[in-house]
Amino acid sequence: MNFEYNIKRIVDISLIELENKIYTYLRNNSYKISEKGNGYITFVEDELSNRRRSRSDFHTRIGEGKFIFHEETAGNIQIELNYLTSINYYLFLVCLILAFGIYTRNLIMPIIFSIVSATPILFKIFYLNEHVFDEVLSS
């Protein structure tokens, strides 16, 4: 199951420079550009890259998405990111904990543990919403 979210920001940068920063960010973070057009870039996770897979960056990575950018008045650029990120792992953990609680006939502690194990989902969403554009613009 994928979680879909949309974030927007207005930046004061030229359109060509923004597009180059997006390319640099995607290349440095092992994403593959699947489609490029006038004002948008679609990308997916590059599963064939030689990037070392680690759990430490799992909470900060976008699964797949689309950057949409267009020029506003006064030279400002509106950038929008529509992204999909997988939450299957977390849902599996919550279901496993709840099933264990049902098996042991103790429902209070599994509910508490389920809430605690669901907090990484919220962390991932909040982290991506706050830091993705900063990372793109610093590339």
Short mmCIF file of N, CA and C in Angstrom, two decimals:
data_model
loop_
_atom_site.label_atom_id
_atom_site.label_comp_id
_atom_site.label_asym_id
_atom_site.label_seq_id
_atom_site.Cartn_x
_atom_site.Cartn_y
_atom_site.Cartn_z
N MET A 1 0.84 -1.16 0.00
CA MET A 1 0.00 0.00 0.00
C MET A 1 0.89 1.24 0.00
N ASN A 2 0.57 2.17 -0.85
CA ASN A 2 1.34 3.39 -0.95
C ASN A 2 0.54 4.56 -0.41
N PHE A 3 1.24 5.47 0.24
CA PHE A 3 0.64 6.68 0.75
C PHE A 3 0.96 7.80 -0.22
N GLU A 4 -0.03 8.52 -0.69
CA GLU A 4 0.17 9.60 -1.66
C GLU A 4 0.02 10.94 -0.95
N TYR A 5 0.96 11.84 -1.25
CA TYR A 5 0.91 13.16 -0.63
C TYR A 5 1.40 14.19 -1.63
N ASN A 6 1.01 15.44 -1.40
CA ASN A 6 1.33 16.52 -2.30
C ASN A 6 1.83 17.69 -1.47
N ILE A 7 3.03 18.21 -1.81
CA ILE A 7 3.56 19.38 -1.12
C ILE A 7 3.95 20.42 -2.16
N LYS A 8 3.83 21.70 -1.78
CA LYS A 8 4.12 22.80 -2.68
C LYS A 8 4.99 23.83 -1.99
N ARG A 9 5.77 24.55 -2.79
CA ARG A 9 6.58 25.65 -2.28
C ARG A 9 6.87 26.62 -3.41
N ILE A 10 7.00 27.88 -3.08
CA ILE A 10 7.40 28.90 -4.05
C ILE A 10 8.84 29.28 -3.73
N VAL A 11 9.71 29.20 -4.75
CA VAL A 11 11.13 29.49 -4.57
C VAL A 11 11.54 30.61 -5.50
N ASP A 12 12.58 31.31 -5.12
CA ASP A 12 13.11 32.40 -5.92
C ASP A 12 14.41 31.94 -6.57
N ILE A 13 14.27 31.25 -7.70
CA ILE A 13 15.41 30.68 -8.42
C ILE A 13 14.99 30.59 -9.88
N SER A 14 15.96 30.55 -10.76
CA SER A 14 15.60 30.45 -12.18
C SER A 14 15.12 29.03 -12.49
N LEU A 15 14.33 28.93 -13.54
CA LEU A 15 13.73 27.65 -13.91
C LEU A 15 14.78 26.62 -14.31
N ILE A 16 15.78 27.04 -15.06
CA ILE A 16 16.84 26.12 -15.51
C ILE A 16 17.69 25.66 -14.33
N GLU A 17 17.98 26.58 -13.43
CA GLU A 17 18.77 26.21 -12.26
C GLU A 17 18.00 25.24 -11.36
N LEU A 18 16.71 25.46 -11.21
CA LEU A 18 15.87 24.54 -10.43
C LEU A 18 15.85 23.15 -11.06
N GLU A 19 15.69 23.10 -12.36
CA GLU A 19 15.67 21.80 -13.05
C GLU A 19 17.00 21.07 -12.88
N ASN A 20 18.11 21.80 -12.95
CA ASN A 20 19.42 21.18 -12.73
C ASN A 20 19.57 20.68 -11.30
N LYS A 21 19.05 21.41 -10.33
CA LYS A 21 19.12 20.97 -8.94
C LYS A 21 18.28 19.71 -8.72
N ILE A 22 17.13 19.63 -9.38
CA ILE A 22 16.30 18.44 -9.27
C ILE A 22 17.03 17.24 -9.86
N TYR A 23 17.66 17.42 -11.03
CA TYR A 23 18.42 16.33 -11.65
C TYR A 23 19.55 15.88 -10.73
N THR A 24 20.26 16.82 -10.14
CA THR A 24 21.37 16.48 -9.25
C THR A 24 20.86 15.72 -8.03
N TYR A 25 19.77 16.19 -7.44
CA TYR A 25 19.20 15.50 -6.28
C TYR A 25 18.80 14.07 -6.62
N LEU A 26 18.13 13.90 -7.74
CA LEU A 26 17.66 12.56 -8.13
C LEU A 26 18.83 11.64 -8.43
N ARG A 27 19.85 12.14 -9.12
CA ARG A 27 21.01 11.32 -9.45
C ARG A 27 21.80 10.95 -8.20
N ASN A 28 22.00 11.90 -7.28
CA ASN A 28 22.77 11.63 -6.06
C ASN A 28 22.07 10.68 -5.11
N ASN A 29 20.75 10.62 -5.18
CA ASN A 29 19.99 9.75 -4.27
C ASN A 29 19.48 8.49 -4.95
N SER A 30 20.04 8.12 -6.08
CA SER A 30 19.76 6.87 -6.79
C SER A 30 18.29 6.73 -7.19
N TYR A 31 17.76 7.77 -7.78
CA TYR A 31 16.44 7.70 -8.39
C TYR A 31 16.62 7.66 -9.90
N LYS A 32 15.67 7.05 -10.57
CA LYS A 32 15.70 6.96 -12.02
C LYS A 32 14.60 7.84 -12.59
N ILE A 33 14.96 8.70 -13.54
CA ILE A 33 13.97 9.56 -14.17
C ILE A 33 13.22 8.74 -15.21
N SER A 34 11.92 8.61 -15.00
CA SER A 34 11.13 7.78 -15.90
C SER A 34 10.47 8.59 -17.01
N GLU A 35 10.22 9.85 -16.76
CA GLU A 35 9.59 10.68 -17.77
C GLU A 35 9.94 12.14 -17.50
N LYS A 36 10.20 12.86 -18.57
CA LYS A 36 10.55 14.28 -18.46
C LYS A 36 9.77 15.04 -19.51
N GLY A 37 9.22 16.17 -19.10
CA GLY A 37 8.47 16.98 -20.04
C GLY A 37 8.64 18.44 -19.72
N ASN A 38 7.86 19.26 -20.36
CA ASN A 38 7.93 20.69 -20.14
C ASN A 38 7.25 21.03 -18.82
N GLY A 39 8.03 21.24 -17.79
CA GLY A 39 7.49 21.61 -16.49
C GLY A 39 7.29 20.47 -15.51
N TYR A 40 7.75 19.29 -15.82
CA TYR A 40 7.62 18.19 -14.86
C TYR A 40 8.72 17.16 -15.07
N ILE A 41 9.02 16.44 -14.00
CA ILE A 41 9.96 15.32 -14.01
C ILE A 41 9.36 14.22 -13.15
N THR A 42 9.18 13.05 -13.73
CA THR A 42 8.66 11.89 -13.02
C THR A 42 9.83 10.96 -12.70
N PHE A 43 9.87 10.44 -11.48
CA PHE A 43 10.98 9.59 -11.07
C PHE A 43 10.49 8.40 -10.26
N VAL A 44 11.32 7.36 -10.24
CA VAL A 44 11.06 6.16 -9.44
C VAL A 44 12.36 5.76 -8.76
N GLU A 45 12.24 4.91 -7.78
CA GLU A 45 13.41 4.38 -7.09
C GLU A 45 14.17 3.48 -8.05
N ASP A 46 15.47 3.70 -8.18
CA ASP A 46 16.29 2.89 -9.08
C ASP A 46 16.74 1.65 -8.33
N GLU A 47 16.08 0.54 -8.60
CA GLU A 47 16.37 -0.70 -7.88
C GLU A 47 17.64 -1.38 -8.38
N LEU A 48 18.13 -0.99 -9.53
CA LEU A 48 19.32 -1.61 -10.08
C LEU A 48 20.59 -0.82 -9.78
N SER A 49 20.48 0.23 -8.98
CA SER A 49 21.67 1.02 -8.67
C SER A 49 22.56 0.26 -7.70
N ASN A 50 23.81 0.69 -7.61
CA ASN A 50 24.75 0.04 -6.71
C ASN A 50 24.80 0.76 -5.36
N ARG A 51 23.76 1.51 -5.05
CA ARG A 51 23.67 2.21 -3.77
C ARG A 51 23.55 1.19 -2.65
N ARG A 52 24.30 1.43 -1.61
CA ARG A 52 24.20 0.52 -0.46
C ARG A 52 22.85 0.69 0.19
N ARG A 53 22.14 -0.36 0.28
CA ARG A 53 20.81 -0.32 0.91
C ARG A 53 21.00 -0.36 2.43
N SER A 54 20.35 0.56 3.08
CA SER A 54 20.42 0.57 4.53
C SER A 54 19.08 1.01 5.10
N ARG A 55 18.80 0.60 6.27
CA ARG A 55 17.56 0.96 6.92
C ARG A 55 17.61 2.40 7.44
N SER A 56 18.80 2.98 7.55
CA SER A 56 18.89 4.32 8.11
C SER A 56 18.29 5.37 7.19
N ASP A 57 18.31 5.18 5.89
CA ASP A 57 17.72 6.17 5.00
C ASP A 57 16.32 5.79 4.54
N PHE A 58 15.79 4.71 5.04
CA PHE A 58 14.44 4.28 4.66
C PHE A 58 13.40 5.33 5.06
N HIS A 59 13.60 5.97 6.19
CA HIS A 59 12.63 6.93 6.70
C HIS A 59 12.72 8.28 6.01
N THR A 60 13.74 8.49 5.19
CA THR A 60 13.92 9.79 4.56
C THR A 60 13.83 9.73 3.05
N ARG A 61 13.47 8.58 2.49
CA ARG A 61 13.42 8.44 1.04
C ARG A 61 11.99 8.44 0.51
N ILE A 62 11.86 9.00 -0.67
CA ILE A 62 10.59 9.00 -1.38
C ILE A 62 10.56 7.73 -2.22
N GLY A 63 9.43 7.08 -2.30
CA GLY A 63 9.33 5.88 -3.13
C GLY A 63 9.36 6.23 -4.61
N GLU A 64 8.44 7.05 -5.03
CA GLU A 64 8.38 7.53 -6.40
C GLU A 64 7.57 8.80 -6.40
N GLY A 65 7.70 9.60 -7.45
CA GLY A 65 6.95 10.84 -7.44
C GLY A 65 7.10 11.64 -8.72
N LYS A 66 6.61 12.86 -8.64
CA LYS A 66 6.63 13.74 -9.79
C LYS A 66 6.83 15.17 -9.32
N PHE A 67 7.91 15.81 -9.82
CA PHE A 67 8.14 17.22 -9.59
C PHE A 67 7.43 18.00 -10.69
N ILE A 68 6.63 18.96 -10.31
CA ILE A 68 5.95 19.83 -11.26
C ILE A 68 6.37 21.26 -10.92
N PHE A 69 6.86 21.98 -11.92
CA PHE A 69 7.31 23.34 -11.66
C PHE A 69 6.88 24.24 -12.81
N HIS A 70 6.49 25.45 -12.45
CA HIS A 70 6.14 26.45 -13.46
C HIS A 70 6.40 27.84 -12.89
N GLU A 71 6.60 28.77 -13.78
CA GLU A 71 6.98 30.12 -13.39
C GLU A 71 5.74 30.93 -13.00
N GLU A 72 5.85 31.58 -11.85
CA GLU A 72 4.80 32.46 -11.37
C GLU A 72 5.14 33.89 -11.81
N THR A 73 4.36 34.83 -11.40
CA THR A 73 4.67 36.22 -11.69
C THR A 73 5.87 36.66 -10.85
N ALA A 74 6.54 37.67 -11.32
CA ALA A 74 7.70 38.28 -10.64
C ALA A 74 8.88 37.32 -10.54
N GLY A 75 8.98 36.34 -11.42
CA GLY A 75 10.15 35.48 -11.49
C GLY A 75 10.20 34.38 -10.46
N ASN A 76 9.20 34.23 -9.62
CA ASN A 76 9.18 33.14 -8.65
C ASN A 76 8.72 31.85 -9.33
N ILE A 77 9.23 30.75 -8.84
CA ILE A 77 8.89 29.43 -9.38
C ILE A 77 8.07 28.68 -8.34
N GLN A 78 6.93 28.15 -8.76
CA GLN A 78 6.16 27.28 -7.88
C GLN A 78 6.56 25.85 -8.19
N ILE A 79 7.03 25.15 -7.16
CA ILE A 79 7.44 23.76 -7.31
C ILE A 79 6.48 22.90 -6.48
N GLU A 80 6.07 21.80 -7.07
CA GLU A 80 5.12 20.90 -6.43
C GLU A 80 5.68 19.49 -6.53
N LEU A 81 5.55 18.76 -5.46
CA LEU A 81 6.00 17.36 -5.45
C LEU A 81 4.83 16.49 -5.06
N ASN A 82 4.44 15.60 -5.95
CA ASN A 82 3.46 14.56 -5.67
C ASN A 82 4.25 13.27 -5.48
N TYR A 83 4.19 12.68 -4.30
CA TYR A 83 4.99 11.48 -4.06
C TYR A 83 4.17 10.36 -3.49
N LEU A 84 4.66 9.16 -3.75
CA LEU A 84 4.11 7.94 -3.19
C LEU A 84 5.19 7.30 -2.33
N THR A 85 4.84 6.89 -1.15
CA THR A 85 5.79 6.21 -0.29
C THR A 85 5.10 5.00 0.33
N SER A 86 5.83 3.92 0.43
CA SER A 86 5.26 2.67 0.89
C SER A 86 5.16 2.63 2.41
N ILE A 87 4.02 2.15 2.91
CA ILE A 87 3.84 1.97 4.35
C ILE A 87 3.49 0.52 4.67
N ASN A 88 3.80 -0.38 3.77
CA ASN A 88 3.49 -1.80 3.97
C ASN A 88 4.18 -2.38 5.19
N TYR A 89 5.45 -2.05 5.38
CA TYR A 89 6.22 -2.59 6.49
C TYR A 89 5.58 -2.22 7.83
N TYR A 90 5.16 -0.96 7.96
CA TYR A 90 4.58 -0.51 9.21
C TYR A 90 3.20 -1.13 9.44
N LEU A 91 2.43 -1.25 8.39
CA LEU A 91 1.12 -1.90 8.53
C LEU A 91 1.27 -3.37 8.93
N PHE A 92 2.28 -4.02 8.40
CA PHE A 92 2.56 -5.41 8.77
C PHE A 92 2.90 -5.50 10.26
N LEU A 93 3.73 -4.58 10.75
CA LEU A 93 4.08 -4.61 12.17
C LEU A 93 2.85 -4.37 13.06
N VAL A 94 2.02 -3.42 12.71
CA VAL A 94 0.84 -3.13 13.50
C VAL A 94 -0.10 -4.34 13.52
N CYS A 95 -0.31 -4.96 12.36
CA CYS A 95 -1.18 -6.14 12.30
C CYS A 95 -0.59 -7.31 13.09
N LEU A 96 0.70 -7.48 13.03
CA LEU A 96 1.35 -8.56 13.78
C LEU A 96 1.19 -8.36 15.28
N ILE A 97 1.37 -7.14 15.74
CA ILE A 97 1.22 -6.85 17.17
C ILE A 97 -0.23 -7.03 17.61
N LEU A 98 -1.17 -6.58 16.79
CA LEU A 98 -2.58 -6.76 17.14
C LEU A 98 -2.98 -8.24 17.14
N ALA A 99 -2.45 -9.00 16.19
CA ALA A 99 -2.75 -10.44 16.16
C ALA A 99 -2.18 -11.13 17.40
N PHE A 100 -1.00 -10.72 17.83
CA PHE A 100 -0.43 -11.27 19.05
C PHE A 100 -1.30 -10.94 20.26
N GLY A 101 -1.84 -9.73 20.29
CA GLY A 101 -2.71 -9.34 21.39
C GLY A 101 -4.01 -10.12 21.41
N ILE A 102 -4.55 -10.38 20.25
CA ILE A 102 -5.77 -11.18 20.17
C ILE A 102 -5.48 -12.62 20.61
N TYR A 103 -4.33 -13.13 20.21
CA TYR A 103 -3.95 -14.49 20.58
C TYR A 103 -3.78 -14.62 22.09
N THR A 104 -3.18 -13.63 22.72
CA THR A 104 -2.96 -13.70 24.17
C THR A 104 -4.13 -13.15 24.98
N ARG A 105 -5.16 -12.64 24.30
CA ARG A 105 -6.37 -12.09 24.92
C ARG A 105 -6.07 -10.90 25.82
N ASN A 106 -5.07 -10.17 25.45
CA ASN A 106 -4.73 -8.94 26.15
C ASN A 106 -4.74 -7.83 25.11
N LEU A 107 -5.73 -6.97 25.12
CA LEU A 107 -5.89 -5.99 24.05
C LEU A 107 -5.31 -4.62 24.38
N ILE A 108 -5.02 -4.34 25.62
CA ILE A 108 -4.53 -3.01 25.99
C ILE A 108 -3.10 -2.79 25.52
N MET A 109 -2.19 -3.68 25.84
CA MET A 109 -0.78 -3.50 25.47
C MET A 109 -0.55 -3.56 23.96
N PRO A 110 -1.18 -4.46 23.22
CA PRO A 110 -0.99 -4.44 21.76
C PRO A 110 -1.48 -3.15 21.10
N ILE A 111 -2.54 -2.58 21.64
CA ILE A 111 -2.99 -1.30 21.08
C ILE A 111 -1.95 -0.23 21.33
N ILE A 112 -1.38 -0.20 22.51
CA ILE A 112 -0.33 0.77 22.81
C ILE A 112 0.90 0.52 21.94
N PHE A 113 1.32 -0.74 21.81
CA PHE A 113 2.47 -1.05 20.96
C PHE A 113 2.19 -0.75 19.49
N SER A 114 0.95 -0.92 19.06
CA SER A 114 0.59 -0.60 17.68
C SER A 114 0.72 0.89 17.42
N ILE A 115 0.29 1.69 18.37
CA ILE A 115 0.44 3.14 18.22
C ILE A 115 1.91 3.53 18.19
N VAL A 116 2.69 2.92 19.06
CA VAL A 116 4.13 3.22 19.08
C VAL A 116 4.80 2.77 17.78
N SER A 117 4.41 1.62 17.24
CA SER A 117 5.03 1.16 16.00
C SER A 117 4.50 1.91 14.78
N ALA A 118 3.42 2.65 14.92
CA ALA A 118 2.91 3.46 13.81
C ALA A 118 3.53 4.85 13.77
N THR A 119 4.25 5.25 14.80
CA THR A 119 4.86 6.58 14.80
C THR A 119 5.90 6.77 13.71
N PRO A 120 6.65 5.75 13.26
CA PRO A 120 7.56 5.99 12.14
C PRO A 120 6.86 6.42 10.85
N ILE A 121 5.61 6.01 10.66
CA ILE A 121 4.85 6.46 9.49
C ILE A 121 4.69 7.97 9.55
N LEU A 122 4.29 8.46 10.71
CA LEU A 122 4.12 9.89 10.87
C LEU A 122 5.44 10.63 10.75
N PHE A 123 6.51 10.05 11.31
CA PHE A 123 7.83 10.68 11.21
C PHE A 123 8.25 10.81 9.75
N LYS A 124 8.04 9.77 8.97
CA LYS A 124 8.43 9.79 7.56
C LYS A 124 7.66 10.86 6.80
N ILE A 125 6.37 10.96 7.01
CA ILE A 125 5.55 11.95 6.32
C ILE A 125 5.98 13.36 6.71
N PHE A 126 6.14 13.62 8.00
CA PHE A 126 6.54 14.96 8.43
C PHE A 126 7.95 15.30 7.96
N TYR A 127 8.86 14.34 7.99
CA TYR A 127 10.23 14.61 7.54
C TYR A 127 10.24 14.96 6.06
N LEU A 128 9.55 14.18 5.24
CA LEU A 128 9.53 14.46 3.81
C LEU A 128 8.90 15.81 3.52
N ASN A 129 7.83 16.15 4.20
CA ASN A 129 7.17 17.43 3.96
C ASN A 129 8.04 18.62 4.32
N GLU A 130 8.88 18.48 5.32
CA GLU A 130 9.69 19.60 5.77
C GLU A 130 11.05 19.70 5.08
N HIS A 131 11.65 18.57 4.67
CA HIS A 131 13.04 18.60 4.27
C HIS A 131 13.33 18.29 2.79
N VAL A 132 12.39 17.79 2.04
CA VAL A 132 12.68 17.40 0.66
C VAL A 132 13.09 18.60 -0.18
N PHE A 133 12.34 19.68 -0.11
CA PHE A 133 12.66 20.85 -0.94
C PHE A 133 13.98 21.48 -0.49
N ASP A 134 14.28 21.44 0.80
CA ASP A 134 15.56 21.97 1.27
C ASP A 134 16.71 21.14 0.70
N GLU A 135 16.55 19.82 0.67
CA GLU A 135 17.59 18.96 0.12
C GLU A 135 17.74 19.16 -1.39
N VAL A 136 16.64 19.37 -2.09
CA VAL A 136 16.70 19.61 -3.53
C VAL A 136 17.41 20.92 -3.82
N LEU A 137 17.07 21.96 -3.09
CA LEU A 137 17.67 23.26 -3.34
C LEU A 137 19.12 23.35 -2.90
N SER A 138 19.55 22.49 -2.00
CA SER A 138 20.95 22.49 -1.57
C SER A 138 21.82 21.59 -2.46
N SER A 139 21.22 20.87 -3.40
CA SER A 139 21.98 19.98 -4.29
C SER A 139 22.81 20.77 -5.27
#
